[in-house]
Amino acid sequence: MRGGNGILGVSAKNFQETSIIKTRKQWLKRKEKWLVVLGIILHAVYMLSIFDIYFKTPIVHGMDPVTPRFTAPAKRLVLLVADGLRADKFFEPDSDGNYRAPYLRSVIKERGRWGVSHARPPTESRPGHVAIIAGFYEDPSAVTKGWKANPVEFDSVFNRSRHTFAFGSPDIVPIFCSALPHSTWNSYPHEYEDFATDASFLDEWSFDQFQNLLNRSNEDASLKQLLHQDNLVIFLHLLGCDSNGHAHRPYSSIYLNNVKVVDRIAERVYDLIQSYFKDNLTAYVFTADHGMSDKGSHGDGHPSNTDTPLVAWGAGVRYPVPVSHIHHSENTVLFVDKHMHDMPTPPEWGLDGIERVDVNQADIAPLMSTLLGLPCPVNSVGNLPLGYVSFSEVDEVEAVLANTRQILSQFLRKSQLKESSSLHFKPFKPLANYSMVLDQIEYLISVKDYEAAKNLSENLRSLALEGLHYFQTYDWLMLMTVISLGYVGWMIYLILHVLHSYTSLPGKILGKDLVVNLRKNAGKVYFAGCLLMGLVCILLLVEHSPHLYHAYFAMTIFLWTQIFSEYQFIKALWRDMHRREVYYFIKLIATCIVSVFVLEILVKSFMERKLYTWCFLFVGVTASIYLFYLIPWRSGVPIFVWLACWFLSVFTLMPAEIPDNTQLVVASGFFIIVIGGVARYLNKHAGDSRYWLSLTRDMKKPKFPMLFQLQILLVGFSSLMVSLSTSHRTEKQELLVLHQVINWLIAGFSMVLPLFSAVGLLSRLTSIFLGFAPAFLLLSIGYEAVFYSALALALLAWILFENAILCTSKVNRSSTSINAMEDNIIVAHEDRHLQLSDMRIPLAFMVFFNIAFFGTGNFASIASFEISSVYRFITIFSPFLMAALLIFKLLIPFILVICAFSAITKLIQVPLLGCYFLVICCSDVMTIHFFYLVQNTGSWMEIGNSISHFGIMSAQVVFVLLLFALTNVYTKDIQPRSRKQFSRKAMNLEIRVWNHIV
């Protein structure tokens, strides 16, 4: 044929291009599936990295105990731990001016030492007892391995004793004694811990067990002989204050009376031991594991939880010392609970004239070991509080030196382990000459310069503690660098994919042939990447690194290999950047700054949800002003956007714990009906407006004309069922089976109806809004029902904003579609290329996606959501079904957000997957920030929240994709009214109207 055309008029060249396009699209589809799988694997692997960085056990084994070189002042030690006893409630007087612990106050004033023991969060029973008895702060690996058993076996004062007698709670005593052969212990059943009673009888139980032990020894010769040996520890765990504090609060008469109970027990224990042994060789330590907040809880770092009493007396303990102002200089050192040293004693305690010696909680372990002449627990990080011991100068120095050697031995062991497995070992330089310092200390002792020897020992101990921290965090820089590079590489790879596949850049800067053959010569890059990966894996094997280290490095190297394999495209991009004008760089930098700023606000919102209020107040004003200058105010769009944003801003000021308000839920149902009715009216009558044209008036006749009326009826019926079900359950304390069946049918049937609605954008979105409304109403208990409508209105405002920008754009959409086919063989003919300004779409999605969480509470914990939300569907306890209903309730706002997002991509004709990859890129900016915010200290809630924030953002690559797949069932048929659907007459009329406005 003429013109070189082939059969049917298609040239061979066109046929070849069509084949290439088809092949390329198939390749792209496979690549994006692989990209999603890679993202899932990457986020799963990197999520595990926090446990190698932040939650690695500080405990090492293989150290020899350091035997002290002084004579033990005590043969036995009694440890009394009043669980949950606050320092202020112990020391302060009651309302009558009488002190609650008269016996222990007499000890403080006449024959003992006192102070405040500072606990480090998490202020829980297990960590507190570990610090007191083992001398180190709770092993962070306990976060992942549970409470009841020891995650890692550790040494303790009990282990070093000849024999330990322990009585108390089944949650504490077995931790330290169940695997200890030289122990005699007993604990009461869990059933005894009844919060409905006065728990002080638990303290009496512990004392009775000890008293029975001594009485039994009068008939048991072997027991009597054991009791008269040295190096014995007697441990009484007194749980009463903790249980009464939880049940009745620490300011209740029951809790305050329990303080008197433990004081009397301390007195009776002292009298019992004095009468039994008659040798004055017993040391006594009275303290608490943690305090109690006014709300009856504990765990965080508030002083009411971290400040606990410490009283010591008996053999080897110094007598009271009058306050001396000479040594109370300004000390800027902090305790482990972040409080300053030398804090003033409250006047109401009545102890101003007696010297107070505060300690860190872990310091109690070396104190007890020293009083018994035992080696300190080998994992202890406590400093011996010399203010409590009554030693000669030489014994005092020897005690400090033993404590120093014990901590130094831990440091040396960690250093040895790290050096043995490191090819390039970096020692802790301040302790490079530790042996010379030890020799100098020994020399000073030999020449009887005890003060200098003590000071040098204390300095060496401080350096050893710094060295322990150095090796605990030795791999942090390497691991955090690798993980950060991995996340950055993943984001760069995503951006390159979007630029390559969904923008006009490849066709402009490379040409069609290079676009097709872009990665042909990447073999050298892959070879270098494989070589580097193999080399790194060999190095990690030589260093005996954990298996996950290999995965971290492999993933990061793999990502950067993929990036460098695109070197031709990157090189072309670099050349293209050099040809750009300054204005383009300003726009690019401004877009990046605004994007990071918005994402950082979202990060902060996890800790302070009220930020969304300010965010939407600001957006409401700025967006409406922008639209006011862009389109006529008579369209009503600017005012609507302003009001919708301000309405949504109210909900993050609401309490996270939603109060019950059935009337509000019922009223919300009628509000939803009104919104649906207005949307229906606009769909029929607002199409003459340029700014509603793309959203309204379906060209096809709907298959089910009465569908809208049926949906409105179901919303009204669900509101009625909310009222009926709640009132009947309140009166009868049960839910009728008929009510349950009706509620399930309404919720299930209504969610199917949107599939049969008209395919116009506003019609389908309105149907989706009405379809999920009954289920959400039936799962609502208060203001969240109104939030559903507010979110829907704000999402409509977003759509109208994008539509207004689209209508006023000078870009000819028809020519854009043609250019898309000519310049890029990837973008579908109905879509246009992504542009820099389109970054606002994934950013807006991230904001709406997060407010869908925060609008109805604290999404980081499902426990924060009221279980009564599910009572209209089920009242019999079924944890899995109830949790599923709660999660479904949380998903409904997300479904609205993603449906709106999908509709916008169809409206402005941008590729949905391209926008999805930009959303994942945005979420990973937040993920990196949360990676650095993970905590391994603080309360369990603070630690858990930091992990969950990081985990939630890491999971978004899967979570958002699943929601896209789910909502695609509803949104795939949406057909915004494009210009191709307009008659030529309508188009000409529209152009004339627009020219008149301009």
Short mmCIF file of N, CA and C in Angstrom, two decimals, residues 476-597:
data_model
loop_
_atom_site.label_atom_id
_atom_site.label_comp_id
_atom_site.label_asym_id
_atom_site.label_seq_id
_atom_site.Cartn_x
_atom_site.Cartn_y
_atom_site.Cartn_z
N TRP A 476 25.44 0.86 67.57
CA TRP A 476 24.32 1.73 67.24
C TRP A 476 24.58 2.57 66.01
N LEU A 477 25.72 3.21 65.95
CA LEU A 477 26.01 4.10 64.82
C LEU A 477 26.00 3.32 63.51
N MET A 478 26.63 2.15 63.52
CA MET A 478 26.67 1.34 62.30
C MET A 478 25.26 0.91 61.88
N LEU A 479 24.50 0.37 62.84
CA LEU A 479 23.18 -0.14 62.50
C LEU A 479 22.22 0.98 62.10
N MET A 480 22.26 2.08 62.83
CA MET A 480 21.36 3.17 62.51
C MET A 480 21.72 3.81 61.16
N THR A 481 23.00 3.83 60.85
CA THR A 481 23.43 4.34 59.54
C THR A 481 22.93 3.42 58.43
N VAL A 482 23.09 2.12 58.62
CA VAL A 482 22.66 1.15 57.60
C VAL A 482 21.15 1.22 57.40
N ILE A 483 20.40 1.24 58.50
CA ILE A 483 18.94 1.28 58.40
C ILE A 483 18.49 2.60 57.76
N SER A 484 19.11 3.71 58.18
CA SER A 484 18.75 5.01 57.61
C SER A 484 19.05 5.04 56.11
N LEU A 485 20.23 4.53 55.73
CA LEU A 485 20.57 4.46 54.30
C LEU A 485 19.58 3.59 53.54
N GLY A 486 19.12 2.53 54.21
CA GLY A 486 18.13 1.66 53.58
C GLY A 486 16.82 2.37 53.32
N TYR A 487 16.34 3.10 54.32
CA TYR A 487 15.09 3.84 54.12
C TYR A 487 15.26 4.93 53.06
N VAL A 488 16.38 5.65 53.12
CA VAL A 488 16.63 6.69 52.13
C VAL A 488 16.73 6.08 50.74
N GLY A 489 17.44 4.95 50.64
CA GLY A 489 17.56 4.26 49.35
C GLY A 489 16.20 3.82 48.81
N TRP A 490 15.35 3.31 49.70
CA TRP A 490 14.01 2.88 49.30
C TRP A 490 13.21 4.06 48.76
N MET A 491 13.31 5.21 49.43
CA MET A 491 12.56 6.39 48.99
C MET A 491 13.09 6.91 47.65
N ILE A 492 14.41 6.93 47.51
CA ILE A 492 15.00 7.37 46.24
C ILE A 492 14.58 6.43 45.11
N TYR A 493 14.58 5.13 45.39
CA TYR A 493 14.20 4.15 44.38
C TYR A 493 12.74 4.34 43.97
N LEU A 494 11.86 4.62 44.96
CA LEU A 494 10.46 4.88 44.65
C LEU A 494 10.31 6.13 43.79
N ILE A 495 11.04 7.18 44.15
CA ILE A 495 10.95 8.44 43.40
C ILE A 495 11.45 8.24 41.97
N LEU A 496 12.55 7.50 41.82
CA LEU A 496 13.05 7.21 40.48
C LEU A 496 12.03 6.43 39.66
N HIS A 497 11.37 5.48 40.33
CA HIS A 497 10.35 4.69 39.63
C HIS A 497 9.20 5.58 39.18
N VAL A 498 8.76 6.49 40.06
CA VAL A 498 7.66 7.39 39.70
C VAL A 498 8.09 8.32 38.57
N LEU A 499 9.30 8.89 38.66
CA LEU A 499 9.79 9.79 37.61
C LEU A 499 9.89 9.06 36.27
N HIS A 500 10.34 7.82 36.35
CA HIS A 500 10.57 7.04 35.13
C HIS A 500 9.27 6.57 34.51
N SER A 501 8.28 6.23 35.37
CA SER A 501 7.08 5.56 34.87
C SER A 501 5.87 6.46 34.75
N TYR A 502 5.82 7.57 35.49
CA TYR A 502 4.58 8.35 35.55
C TYR A 502 4.77 9.84 35.27
N THR A 503 5.93 10.20 34.75
CA THR A 503 6.15 11.60 34.37
C THR A 503 6.57 11.67 32.91
N SER A 504 6.65 12.87 32.39
CA SER A 504 7.05 13.06 31.00
C SER A 504 8.56 13.14 30.84
N LEU A 505 9.30 13.03 31.95
CA LEU A 505 10.75 13.20 31.89
C LEU A 505 11.46 12.20 30.99
N PRO A 506 11.17 10.89 31.08
CA PRO A 506 11.93 9.95 30.24
C PRO A 506 11.85 10.27 28.76
N GLY A 507 10.62 10.59 28.27
CA GLY A 507 10.48 10.90 26.85
C GLY A 507 11.19 12.17 26.45
N LYS A 508 11.25 13.14 27.37
CA LYS A 508 11.87 14.42 27.05
C LYS A 508 13.39 14.36 27.08
N ILE A 509 13.92 13.68 28.11
CA ILE A 509 15.37 13.75 28.31
C ILE A 509 16.13 12.57 27.73
N LEU A 510 15.40 11.50 27.36
CA LEU A 510 16.09 10.32 26.86
C LEU A 510 15.70 9.95 25.44
N GLY A 511 14.43 10.14 25.10
CA GLY A 511 13.95 9.65 23.82
C GLY A 511 13.35 8.27 23.95
N LYS A 512 12.55 7.87 22.99
CA LYS A 512 11.78 6.63 23.12
C LYS A 512 12.66 5.40 23.19
N ASP A 513 13.71 5.34 22.37
CA ASP A 513 14.55 4.14 22.34
C ASP A 513 15.23 3.92 23.67
N LEU A 514 15.78 5.01 24.25
CA LEU A 514 16.45 4.87 25.54
C LEU A 514 15.49 4.52 26.65
N VAL A 515 14.24 4.99 26.56
CA VAL A 515 13.24 4.65 27.57
C VAL A 515 13.02 3.15 27.61
N VAL A 516 13.00 2.54 26.44
CA VAL A 516 12.77 1.09 26.37
C VAL A 516 13.99 0.31 26.83
N ASN A 517 15.19 0.78 26.46
CA ASN A 517 16.41 0.03 26.73
C ASN A 517 17.25 0.66 27.85
N LEU A 518 16.56 1.21 28.84
CA LEU A 518 17.25 2.04 29.83
C LEU A 518 18.21 1.23 30.70
N ARG A 519 17.90 -0.03 31.00
CA ARG A 519 18.69 -0.78 31.97
C ARG A 519 19.52 -1.88 31.31
N LYS A 520 19.79 -1.71 30.00
CA LYS A 520 20.49 -2.80 29.29
C LYS A 520 21.90 -3.01 29.79
N ASN A 521 22.58 -1.93 30.12
CA ASN A 521 24.01 -2.02 30.46
C ASN A 521 24.25 -1.92 31.96
N ALA A 522 23.33 -2.50 32.76
CA ALA A 522 23.45 -2.40 34.22
C ALA A 522 24.17 -3.61 34.82
N GLY A 523 24.70 -4.51 33.97
CA GLY A 523 25.34 -5.73 34.48
C GLY A 523 26.51 -5.46 35.39
N LYS A 524 27.32 -4.45 35.08
CA LYS A 524 28.48 -4.12 35.91
C LYS A 524 28.05 -3.67 37.30
N VAL A 525 26.96 -2.89 37.33
CA VAL A 525 26.47 -2.40 38.64
C VAL A 525 26.00 -3.58 39.48
N TYR A 526 25.26 -4.51 38.87
CA TYR A 526 24.78 -5.68 39.62
C TYR A 526 25.96 -6.53 40.09
N PHE A 527 26.96 -6.67 39.25
CA PHE A 527 28.14 -7.46 39.65
C PHE A 527 28.84 -6.81 40.85
N ALA A 528 29.00 -5.48 40.80
CA ALA A 528 29.64 -4.78 41.91
C ALA A 528 28.81 -4.89 43.17
N GLY A 529 27.46 -4.80 43.02
CA GLY A 529 26.58 -4.92 44.17
C GLY A 529 26.67 -6.30 44.80
N CYS A 530 26.68 -7.35 43.98
CA CYS A 530 26.80 -8.72 44.50
C CYS A 530 28.14 -8.93 45.18
N LEU A 531 29.18 -8.36 44.60
CA LEU A 531 30.52 -8.47 45.18
C LEU A 531 30.57 -7.80 46.55
N LEU A 532 30.00 -6.59 46.64
CA LEU A 532 29.99 -5.87 47.92
C LEU A 532 29.15 -6.61 48.95
N MET A 533 28.01 -7.13 48.52
CA MET A 533 27.15 -7.85 49.44
C MET A 533 27.84 -9.10 49.98
N GLY A 534 28.52 -9.83 49.10
CA GLY A 534 29.25 -11.02 49.53
C GLY A 534 30.37 -10.67 50.49
N LEU A 535 31.10 -9.59 50.21
CA LEU A 535 32.20 -9.16 51.08
C LEU A 535 31.69 -8.78 52.46
N VAL A 536 30.59 -8.02 52.49
CA VAL A 536 30.01 -7.60 53.78
C VAL A 536 29.53 -8.81 54.57
N CYS A 537 28.90 -9.75 53.91
CA CYS A 537 28.41 -10.95 54.60
C CYS A 537 29.56 -11.76 55.19
N ILE A 538 30.68 -11.84 54.46
CA ILE A 538 31.87 -12.55 54.98
C ILE A 538 32.40 -11.83 56.22
N LEU A 539 32.48 -10.51 56.16
CA LEU A 539 32.94 -9.74 57.32
C LEU A 539 32.03 -9.95 58.53
N LEU A 540 30.71 -9.97 58.29
CA LEU A 540 29.77 -10.17 59.39
C LEU A 540 29.89 -11.58 59.96
N LEU A 541 30.16 -12.55 59.09
CA LEU A 541 30.37 -13.93 59.57
C LEU A 541 31.62 -14.03 60.43
N VAL A 542 32.69 -13.36 59.98
CA VAL A 542 33.94 -13.37 60.74
C VAL A 542 33.73 -12.73 62.11
N GLU A 543 32.91 -11.69 62.16
CA GLU A 543 32.66 -10.98 63.42
C GLU A 543 31.56 -11.63 64.25
N HIS A 544 31.04 -12.77 63.79
CA HIS A 544 29.99 -13.50 64.52
C HIS A 544 28.79 -12.60 64.81
N SER A 545 28.44 -11.79 63.84
CA SER A 545 27.31 -10.88 64.00
C SER A 545 26.00 -11.66 63.95
N PRO A 546 24.96 -11.13 64.59
CA PRO A 546 23.64 -11.79 64.53
C PRO A 546 23.16 -11.93 63.09
N HIS A 547 22.29 -12.91 62.87
CA HIS A 547 21.81 -13.20 61.51
C HIS A 547 21.11 -12.01 60.89
N LEU A 548 20.35 -11.25 61.69
CA LEU A 548 19.61 -10.13 61.13
C LEU A 548 20.52 -9.03 60.60
N TYR A 549 21.75 -8.95 61.13
CA TYR A 549 22.70 -7.96 60.60
C TYR A 549 22.91 -8.18 59.10
N HIS A 550 22.99 -9.45 58.71
CA HIS A 550 23.17 -9.78 57.29
C HIS A 550 21.99 -9.25 56.48
N ALA A 551 20.78 -9.43 57.03
CA ALA A 551 19.58 -8.98 56.31
C ALA A 551 19.57 -7.46 56.17
N TYR A 552 19.96 -6.74 57.24
CA TYR A 552 19.98 -5.27 57.18
C TYR A 552 20.93 -4.79 56.08
N PHE A 553 22.14 -5.31 56.09
CA PHE A 553 23.14 -4.89 55.10
C PHE A 553 22.73 -5.31 53.70
N ALA A 554 22.25 -6.56 53.56
CA ALA A 554 21.87 -7.06 52.24
C ALA A 554 20.76 -6.22 51.62
N MET A 555 19.77 -5.88 52.45
CA MET A 555 18.64 -5.09 51.94
C MET A 555 19.11 -3.71 51.49
N THR A 556 19.95 -3.09 52.28
CA THR A 556 20.43 -1.74 51.95
C THR A 556 21.30 -1.76 50.70
N ILE A 557 22.23 -2.71 50.62
CA ILE A 557 23.10 -2.80 49.44
C ILE A 557 22.27 -3.10 48.19
N PHE A 558 21.29 -3.99 48.33
CA PHE A 558 20.43 -4.33 47.20
C PHE A 558 19.70 -3.09 46.68
N LEU A 559 19.16 -2.27 47.59
CA LEU A 559 18.43 -1.07 47.18
C LEU A 559 19.33 -0.09 46.45
N TRP A 560 20.52 0.14 47.00
CA TRP A 560 21.42 1.09 46.35
C TRP A 560 21.97 0.54 45.04
N THR A 561 22.08 -0.78 44.92
CA THR A 561 22.47 -1.38 43.64
C THR A 561 21.39 -1.09 42.59
N GLN A 562 20.12 -1.23 43.01
CA GLN A 562 19.02 -0.93 42.10
C GLN A 562 19.04 0.54 41.68
N ILE A 563 19.38 1.41 42.61
CA ILE A 563 19.45 2.84 42.28
C ILE A 563 20.55 3.10 41.26
N PHE A 564 21.74 2.56 41.52
CA PHE A 564 22.87 2.81 40.61
C PHE A 564 22.68 2.12 39.26
N SER A 565 21.83 1.09 39.22
CA SER A 565 21.55 0.46 37.93
C SER A 565 20.76 1.38 37.01
N GLU A 566 20.17 2.42 37.59
CA GLU A 566 19.45 3.42 36.81
C GLU A 566 20.37 4.61 36.45
N TYR A 567 21.67 4.36 36.37
CA TYR A 567 22.62 5.46 36.24
C TYR A 567 22.40 6.27 34.96
N GLN A 568 21.94 5.61 33.88
CA GLN A 568 21.69 6.36 32.65
C GLN A 568 20.56 7.38 32.85
N PHE A 569 19.52 6.93 33.52
CA PHE A 569 18.39 7.82 33.79
C PHE A 569 18.81 8.93 34.75
N ILE A 570 19.59 8.58 35.80
CA ILE A 570 20.05 9.57 36.76
C ILE A 570 20.96 10.60 36.07
N LYS A 571 21.82 10.10 35.18
CA LYS A 571 22.73 11.00 34.45
C LYS A 571 21.94 11.95 33.56
N ALA A 572 20.91 11.42 32.92
CA ALA A 572 20.06 12.26 32.07
C ALA A 572 19.30 13.28 32.91
N LEU A 573 18.85 12.86 34.09
CA LEU A 573 18.18 13.79 35.00
C LEU A 573 19.11 14.93 35.41
N TRP A 574 20.37 14.56 35.70
CA TRP A 574 21.35 15.56 36.11
C TRP A 574 21.59 16.58 34.98
N ARG A 575 21.69 16.08 33.75
CA ARG A 575 21.87 16.98 32.60
C ARG A 575 20.66 17.89 32.43
N ASP A 576 19.48 17.29 32.63
CA ASP A 576 18.26 18.08 32.48
C ASP A 576 18.15 19.16 33.56
N MET A 577 18.61 18.85 34.76
CA MET A 577 18.57 19.82 35.86
C MET A 577 19.45 21.03 35.53
N HIS A 578 20.57 20.79 34.89
CA HIS A 578 21.48 21.89 34.54
C HIS A 578 20.85 22.84 33.52
N ARG A 579 19.90 22.33 32.74
CA ARG A 579 19.26 23.16 31.73
C ARG A 579 18.06 23.94 32.28
N ARG A 580 17.66 23.61 33.50
CA ARG A 580 16.48 24.24 34.08
C ARG A 580 16.77 25.68 34.53
N GLU A 581 15.69 26.45 34.62
CA GLU A 581 15.81 27.82 35.10
C GLU A 581 15.80 27.85 36.62
N VAL A 582 16.19 29.00 37.18
CA VAL A 582 16.26 29.16 38.64
C VAL A 582 14.88 28.98 39.26
N TYR A 583 13.84 29.44 38.56
CA TYR A 583 12.48 29.35 39.08
C TYR A 583 12.11 27.90 39.39
N TYR A 584 12.55 26.98 38.53
CA TYR A 584 12.24 25.57 38.74
C TYR A 584 12.87 25.05 40.03
N PHE A 585 14.11 25.44 40.31
CA PHE A 585 14.79 24.99 41.53
C PHE A 585 14.12 25.57 42.77
N ILE A 586 13.69 26.82 42.66
CA ILE A 586 12.98 27.42 43.80
C ILE A 586 11.69 26.64 44.08
N LYS A 587 10.99 26.30 43.04
CA LYS A 587 9.74 25.54 43.17
C LYS A 587 10.01 24.15 43.75
N LEU A 588 11.08 23.51 43.27
CA LEU A 588 11.43 22.18 43.75
C LEU A 588 11.80 22.20 45.22
N ILE A 589 12.65 23.15 45.61
CA ILE A 589 13.09 23.26 47.01
C ILE A 589 11.90 23.60 47.91
N ALA A 590 11.05 24.52 47.44
CA ALA A 590 9.87 24.90 48.23
C ALA A 590 8.95 23.71 48.44
N THR A 591 8.77 22.90 47.40
CA THR A 591 7.91 21.70 47.52
C THR A 591 8.48 20.73 48.54
N CYS A 592 9.80 20.53 48.51
CA CYS A 592 10.45 19.62 49.46
C CYS A 592 10.31 20.14 50.89
N ILE A 593 10.52 21.44 51.08
CA ILE A 593 10.44 22.02 52.42
C ILE A 593 9.02 21.90 52.98
N VAL A 594 8.04 22.27 52.15
CA VAL A 594 6.65 22.18 52.59
C VAL A 594 6.27 20.74 52.90
N SER A 595 6.71 19.80 52.06
CA SER A 595 6.39 18.39 52.27
C SER A 595 6.96 17.89 53.60
N VAL A 596 8.22 18.17 53.85
CA VAL A 596 8.85 17.73 55.10
C VAL A 596 8.19 18.41 56.30
N PHE A 597 7.84 19.68 56.15
CA PHE A 597 7.19 20.42 57.25
C PHE A 597 5.84 19.77 57.60
#
